[in-house]
mmCIF file of C-alpha atoms in Angstrom:
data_model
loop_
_atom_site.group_PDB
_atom_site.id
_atom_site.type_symbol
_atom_site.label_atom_id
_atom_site.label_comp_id
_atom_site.label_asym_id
_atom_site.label_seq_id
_atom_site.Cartn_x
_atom_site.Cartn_y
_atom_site.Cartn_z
ATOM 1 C CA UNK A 1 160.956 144.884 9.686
ATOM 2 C CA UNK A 2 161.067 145.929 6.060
ATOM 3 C CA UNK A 3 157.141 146.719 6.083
ATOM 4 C CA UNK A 4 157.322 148.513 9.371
ATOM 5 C CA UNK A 5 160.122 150.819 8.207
ATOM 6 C CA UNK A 6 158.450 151.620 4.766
ATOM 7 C CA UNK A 7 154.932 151.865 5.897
ATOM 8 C CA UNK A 8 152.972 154.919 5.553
ATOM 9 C CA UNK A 9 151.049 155.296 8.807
ATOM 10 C CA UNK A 10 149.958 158.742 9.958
ATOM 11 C CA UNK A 11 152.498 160.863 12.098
ATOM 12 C CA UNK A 12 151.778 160.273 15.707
ATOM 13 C CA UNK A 13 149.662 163.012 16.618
ATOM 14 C CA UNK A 14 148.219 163.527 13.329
ATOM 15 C CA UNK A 15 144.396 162.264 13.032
ATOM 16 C CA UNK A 16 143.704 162.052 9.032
ATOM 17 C CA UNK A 17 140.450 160.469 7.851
ATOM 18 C CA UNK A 18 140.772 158.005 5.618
ATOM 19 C CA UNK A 19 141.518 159.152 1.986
ATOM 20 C CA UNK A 20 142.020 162.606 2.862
ATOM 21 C CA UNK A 21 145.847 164.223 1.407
ATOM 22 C CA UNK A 22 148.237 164.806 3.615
ATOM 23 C CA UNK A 23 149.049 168.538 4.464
ATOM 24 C CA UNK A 24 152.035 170.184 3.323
ATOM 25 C CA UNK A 25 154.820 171.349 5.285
ATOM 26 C CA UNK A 26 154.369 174.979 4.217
ATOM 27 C CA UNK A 27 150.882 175.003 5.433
ATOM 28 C CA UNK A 28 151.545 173.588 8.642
ATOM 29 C CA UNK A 29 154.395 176.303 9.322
ATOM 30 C CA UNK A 30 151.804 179.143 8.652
ATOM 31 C CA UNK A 31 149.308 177.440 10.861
ATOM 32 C CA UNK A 32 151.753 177.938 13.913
ATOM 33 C CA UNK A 33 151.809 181.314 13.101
ATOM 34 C CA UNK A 34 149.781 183.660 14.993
ATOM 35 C CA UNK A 35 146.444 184.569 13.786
ATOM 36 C CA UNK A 36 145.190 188.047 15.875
ATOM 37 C CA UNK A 37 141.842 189.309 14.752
ATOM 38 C CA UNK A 38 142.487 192.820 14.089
ATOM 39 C CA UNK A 39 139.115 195.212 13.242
ATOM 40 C CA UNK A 40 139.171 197.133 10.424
ATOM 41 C CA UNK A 41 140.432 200.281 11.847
ATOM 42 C CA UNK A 42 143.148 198.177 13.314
ATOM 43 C CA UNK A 43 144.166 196.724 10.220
ATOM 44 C CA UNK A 44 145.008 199.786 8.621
ATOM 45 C CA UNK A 45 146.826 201.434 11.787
ATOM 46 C CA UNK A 46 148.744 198.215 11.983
ATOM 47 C CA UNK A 47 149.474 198.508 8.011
ATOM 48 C CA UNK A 48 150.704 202.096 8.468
ATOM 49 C CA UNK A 49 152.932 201.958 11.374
ATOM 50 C CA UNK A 50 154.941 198.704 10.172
ATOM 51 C CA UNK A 51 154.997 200.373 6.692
ATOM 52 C CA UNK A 52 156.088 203.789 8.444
ATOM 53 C CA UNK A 53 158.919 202.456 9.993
ATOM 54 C CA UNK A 54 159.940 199.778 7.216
ATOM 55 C CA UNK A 55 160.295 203.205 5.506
ATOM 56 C CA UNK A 56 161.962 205.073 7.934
ATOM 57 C CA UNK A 57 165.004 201.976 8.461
ATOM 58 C CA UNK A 58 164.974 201.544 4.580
ATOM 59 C CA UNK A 59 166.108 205.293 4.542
ATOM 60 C CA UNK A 60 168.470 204.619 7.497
ATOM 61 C CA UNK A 61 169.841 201.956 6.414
ATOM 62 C CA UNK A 62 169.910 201.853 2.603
ATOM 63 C CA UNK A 63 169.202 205.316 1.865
ATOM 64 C CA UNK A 64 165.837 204.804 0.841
ATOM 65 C CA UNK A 65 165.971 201.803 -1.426
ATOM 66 C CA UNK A 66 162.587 201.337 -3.287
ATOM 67 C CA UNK A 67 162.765 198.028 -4.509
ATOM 68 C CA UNK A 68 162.917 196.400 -0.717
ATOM 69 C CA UNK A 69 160.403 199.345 0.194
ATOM 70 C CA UNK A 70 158.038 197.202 -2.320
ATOM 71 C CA UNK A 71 159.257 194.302 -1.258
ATOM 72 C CA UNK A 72 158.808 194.426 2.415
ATOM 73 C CA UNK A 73 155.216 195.844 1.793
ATOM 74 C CA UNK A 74 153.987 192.389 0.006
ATOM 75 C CA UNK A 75 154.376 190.555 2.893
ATOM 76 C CA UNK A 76 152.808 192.760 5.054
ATOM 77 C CA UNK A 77 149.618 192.795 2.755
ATOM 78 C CA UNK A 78 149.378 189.695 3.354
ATOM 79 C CA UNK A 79 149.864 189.770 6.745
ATOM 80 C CA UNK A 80 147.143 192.297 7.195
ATOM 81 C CA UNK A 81 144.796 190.696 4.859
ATOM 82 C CA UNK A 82 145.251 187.519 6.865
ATOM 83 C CA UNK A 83 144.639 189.378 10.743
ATOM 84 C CA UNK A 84 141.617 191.603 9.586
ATOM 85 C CA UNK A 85 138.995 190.057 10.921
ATOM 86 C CA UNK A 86 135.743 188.010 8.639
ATOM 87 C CA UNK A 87 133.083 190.632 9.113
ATOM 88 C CA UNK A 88 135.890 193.486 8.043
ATOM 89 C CA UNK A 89 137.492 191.655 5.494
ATOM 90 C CA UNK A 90 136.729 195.070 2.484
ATOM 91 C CA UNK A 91 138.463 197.120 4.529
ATOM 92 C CA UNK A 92 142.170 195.509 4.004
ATOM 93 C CA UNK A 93 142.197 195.874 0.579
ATOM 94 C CA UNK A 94 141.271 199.509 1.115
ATOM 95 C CA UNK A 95 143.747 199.846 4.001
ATOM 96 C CA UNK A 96 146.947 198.736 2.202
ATOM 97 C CA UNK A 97 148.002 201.572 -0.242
ATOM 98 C CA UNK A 98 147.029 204.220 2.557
ATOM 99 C CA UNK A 99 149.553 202.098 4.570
ATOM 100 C CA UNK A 100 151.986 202.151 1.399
ATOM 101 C CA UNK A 101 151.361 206.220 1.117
ATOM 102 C CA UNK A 102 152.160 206.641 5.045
ATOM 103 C CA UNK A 103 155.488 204.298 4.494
ATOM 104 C CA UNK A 104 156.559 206.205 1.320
ATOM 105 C CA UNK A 105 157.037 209.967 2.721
ATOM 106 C CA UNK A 106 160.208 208.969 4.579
ATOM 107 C CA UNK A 107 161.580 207.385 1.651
ATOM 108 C CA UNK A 108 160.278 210.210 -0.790
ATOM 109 C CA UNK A 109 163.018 212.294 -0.492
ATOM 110 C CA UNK A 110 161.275 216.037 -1.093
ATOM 111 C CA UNK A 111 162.747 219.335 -0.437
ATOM 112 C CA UNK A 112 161.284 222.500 0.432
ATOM 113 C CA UNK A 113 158.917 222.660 2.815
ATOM 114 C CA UNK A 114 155.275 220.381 2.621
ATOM 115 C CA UNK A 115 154.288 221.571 -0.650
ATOM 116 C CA UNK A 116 157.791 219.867 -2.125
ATOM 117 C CA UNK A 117 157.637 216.792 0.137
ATOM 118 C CA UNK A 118 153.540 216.284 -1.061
ATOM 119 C CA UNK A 119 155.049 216.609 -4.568
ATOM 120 C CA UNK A 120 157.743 214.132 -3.985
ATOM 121 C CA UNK A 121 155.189 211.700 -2.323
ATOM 122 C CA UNK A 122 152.842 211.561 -5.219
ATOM 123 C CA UNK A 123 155.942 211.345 -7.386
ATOM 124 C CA UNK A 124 156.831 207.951 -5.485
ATOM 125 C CA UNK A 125 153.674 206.766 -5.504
ATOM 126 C CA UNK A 126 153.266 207.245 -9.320
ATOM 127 C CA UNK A 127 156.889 206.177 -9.968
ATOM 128 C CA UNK A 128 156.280 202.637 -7.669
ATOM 129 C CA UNK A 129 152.917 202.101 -8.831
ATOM 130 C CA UNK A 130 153.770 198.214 -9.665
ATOM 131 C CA UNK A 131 154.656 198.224 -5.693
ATOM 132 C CA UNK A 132 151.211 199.211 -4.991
ATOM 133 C CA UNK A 133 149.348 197.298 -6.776
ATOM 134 C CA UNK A 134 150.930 194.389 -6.427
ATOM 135 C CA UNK A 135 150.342 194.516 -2.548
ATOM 136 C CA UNK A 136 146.594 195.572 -3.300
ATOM 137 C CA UNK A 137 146.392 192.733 -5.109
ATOM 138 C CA UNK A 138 147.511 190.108 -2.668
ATOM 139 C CA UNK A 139 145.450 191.816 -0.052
ATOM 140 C CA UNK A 140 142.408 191.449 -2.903
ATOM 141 C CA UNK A 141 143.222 187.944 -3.535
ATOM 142 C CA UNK A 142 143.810 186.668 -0.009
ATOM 143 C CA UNK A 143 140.612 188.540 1.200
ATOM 144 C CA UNK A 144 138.716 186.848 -1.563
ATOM 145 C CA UNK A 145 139.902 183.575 -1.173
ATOM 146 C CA UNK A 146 138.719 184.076 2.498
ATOM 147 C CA UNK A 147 135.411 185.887 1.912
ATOM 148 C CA UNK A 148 134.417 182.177 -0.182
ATOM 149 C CA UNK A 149 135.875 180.316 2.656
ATOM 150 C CA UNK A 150 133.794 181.634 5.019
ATOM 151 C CA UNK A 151 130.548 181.950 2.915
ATOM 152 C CA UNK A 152 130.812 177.774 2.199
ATOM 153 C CA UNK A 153 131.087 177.319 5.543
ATOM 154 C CA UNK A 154 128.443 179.131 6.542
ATOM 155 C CA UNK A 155 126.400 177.629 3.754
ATOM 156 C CA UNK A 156 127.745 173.752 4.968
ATOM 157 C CA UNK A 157 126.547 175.023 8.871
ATOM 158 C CA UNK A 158 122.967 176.137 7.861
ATOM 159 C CA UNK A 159 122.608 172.806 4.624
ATOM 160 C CA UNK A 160 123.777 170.510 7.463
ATOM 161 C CA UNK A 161 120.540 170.988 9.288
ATOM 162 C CA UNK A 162 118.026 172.257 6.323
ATOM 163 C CA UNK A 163 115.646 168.800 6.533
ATOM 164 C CA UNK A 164 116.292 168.412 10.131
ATOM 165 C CA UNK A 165 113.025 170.281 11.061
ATOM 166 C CA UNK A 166 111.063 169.234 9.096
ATOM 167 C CA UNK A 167 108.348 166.872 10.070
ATOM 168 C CA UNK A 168 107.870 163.535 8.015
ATOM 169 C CA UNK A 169 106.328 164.206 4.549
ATOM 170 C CA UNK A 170 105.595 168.149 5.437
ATOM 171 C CA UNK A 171 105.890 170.497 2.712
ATOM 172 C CA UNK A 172 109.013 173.278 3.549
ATOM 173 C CA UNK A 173 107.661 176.865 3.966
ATOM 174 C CA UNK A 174 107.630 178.567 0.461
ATOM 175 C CA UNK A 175 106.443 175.658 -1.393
ATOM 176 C CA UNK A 176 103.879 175.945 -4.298
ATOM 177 C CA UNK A 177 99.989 176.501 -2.880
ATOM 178 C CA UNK A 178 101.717 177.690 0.397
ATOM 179 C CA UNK A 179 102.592 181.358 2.058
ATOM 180 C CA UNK A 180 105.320 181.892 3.987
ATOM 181 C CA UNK A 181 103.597 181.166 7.283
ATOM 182 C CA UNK A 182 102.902 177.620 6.586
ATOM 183 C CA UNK A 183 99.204 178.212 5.797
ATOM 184 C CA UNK A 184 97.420 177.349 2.620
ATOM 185 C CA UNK A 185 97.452 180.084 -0.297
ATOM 186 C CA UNK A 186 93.433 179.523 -0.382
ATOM 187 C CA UNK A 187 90.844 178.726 2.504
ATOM 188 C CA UNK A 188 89.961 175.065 2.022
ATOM 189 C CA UNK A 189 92.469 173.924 -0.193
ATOM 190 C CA UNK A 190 95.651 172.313 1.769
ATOM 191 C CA UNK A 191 98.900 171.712 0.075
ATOM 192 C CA UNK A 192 99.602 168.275 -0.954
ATOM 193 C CA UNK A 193 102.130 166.412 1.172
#
């Protein structure tokens, strides 16, 4: 009974090959979240309307409070970072601080017509730089991390199969004393196998 209750056996459910490490809690939570594949274009429309109205309830609600401005737009970095999908992964890091621009002009606070509330916007985005580049940064980073991801398994899915092809003791296409083709580089002279 002892053995049984101290054991450590795999959840039920849970298929782990042997040796592998057991996943953490945290990453099991974010794998339940949802993952929508947003284009590029979406991305950034999605970054810009939950920034816009993050700013417009931060001025609502706590008259325009920048630190949980910047704080709210971290997260959704990430977030968009994490939806975009692989083949527009460059554009969230581009997306983000147009997003952060959008949310700030509720929260700028400028008076006098556009040519005070455009001077009040680039005031708060100078003044909460840190903000910005902190959630360009995680967008960067999470992007990157993503962009390797993907290129070693693409890299695993073509390796897998590289020798598969080829014929016995064949020489692979690009070899020295052969062209491209799989000819010989000279007439007569055949590559050696």
């Amino acid at each position: 009974m002892e053995r049984a209750a101290g054991s450590t056996a795999p959840e039920r459910g849970s298929v782990r090959p042997p040796g592998a490490r057991p996943v953490p809690p945290l990453v099991l939570a974010l794998r339940r979240l949802p993952s929508p594949r947003l284009t590029g274009l979406g991305a950034g429309l999605f970054a810009s309307a939950v920034m816009l109205v993050i700013g417009f309830l931060d001025r609502l609600i706590l008259d325009g409070s920048p630190i949980v401005f910047g704080l709210l737009f971290l997260p959704v970095s990430a977030l968009t970072a994490l939806w975009v999908r692989t083949a527009d992964l460059v554009t969230a890091p581009i997306s983000v601080p147009i997003a952060f621009a959008v949310g700030v002009v509720p929260i700028a606070g400028g008076t006098g017509g556009l040519g005070g509330q455009a001077m009040a916007v680039v005031t708060a985005l100078a003044v909460h730089a840190g903000w910005l580049y902190g959630g360009t940064l995680v967008a960067g980073l999470i992007t990157s991390v993503r962009k390797v991801r993907d290129m070693g398994r693409r890299q695993q899915q073509s390796g897998g199969g590289a020798g598969a092809g080829t014929g016995g003791g064949r020489v692979a296409s690009g070899a020295a004393g052969e062209k491209p083709g799989g000819r010989p580089s000279a007439p007569g002279r055949r590559p050696v196998a």
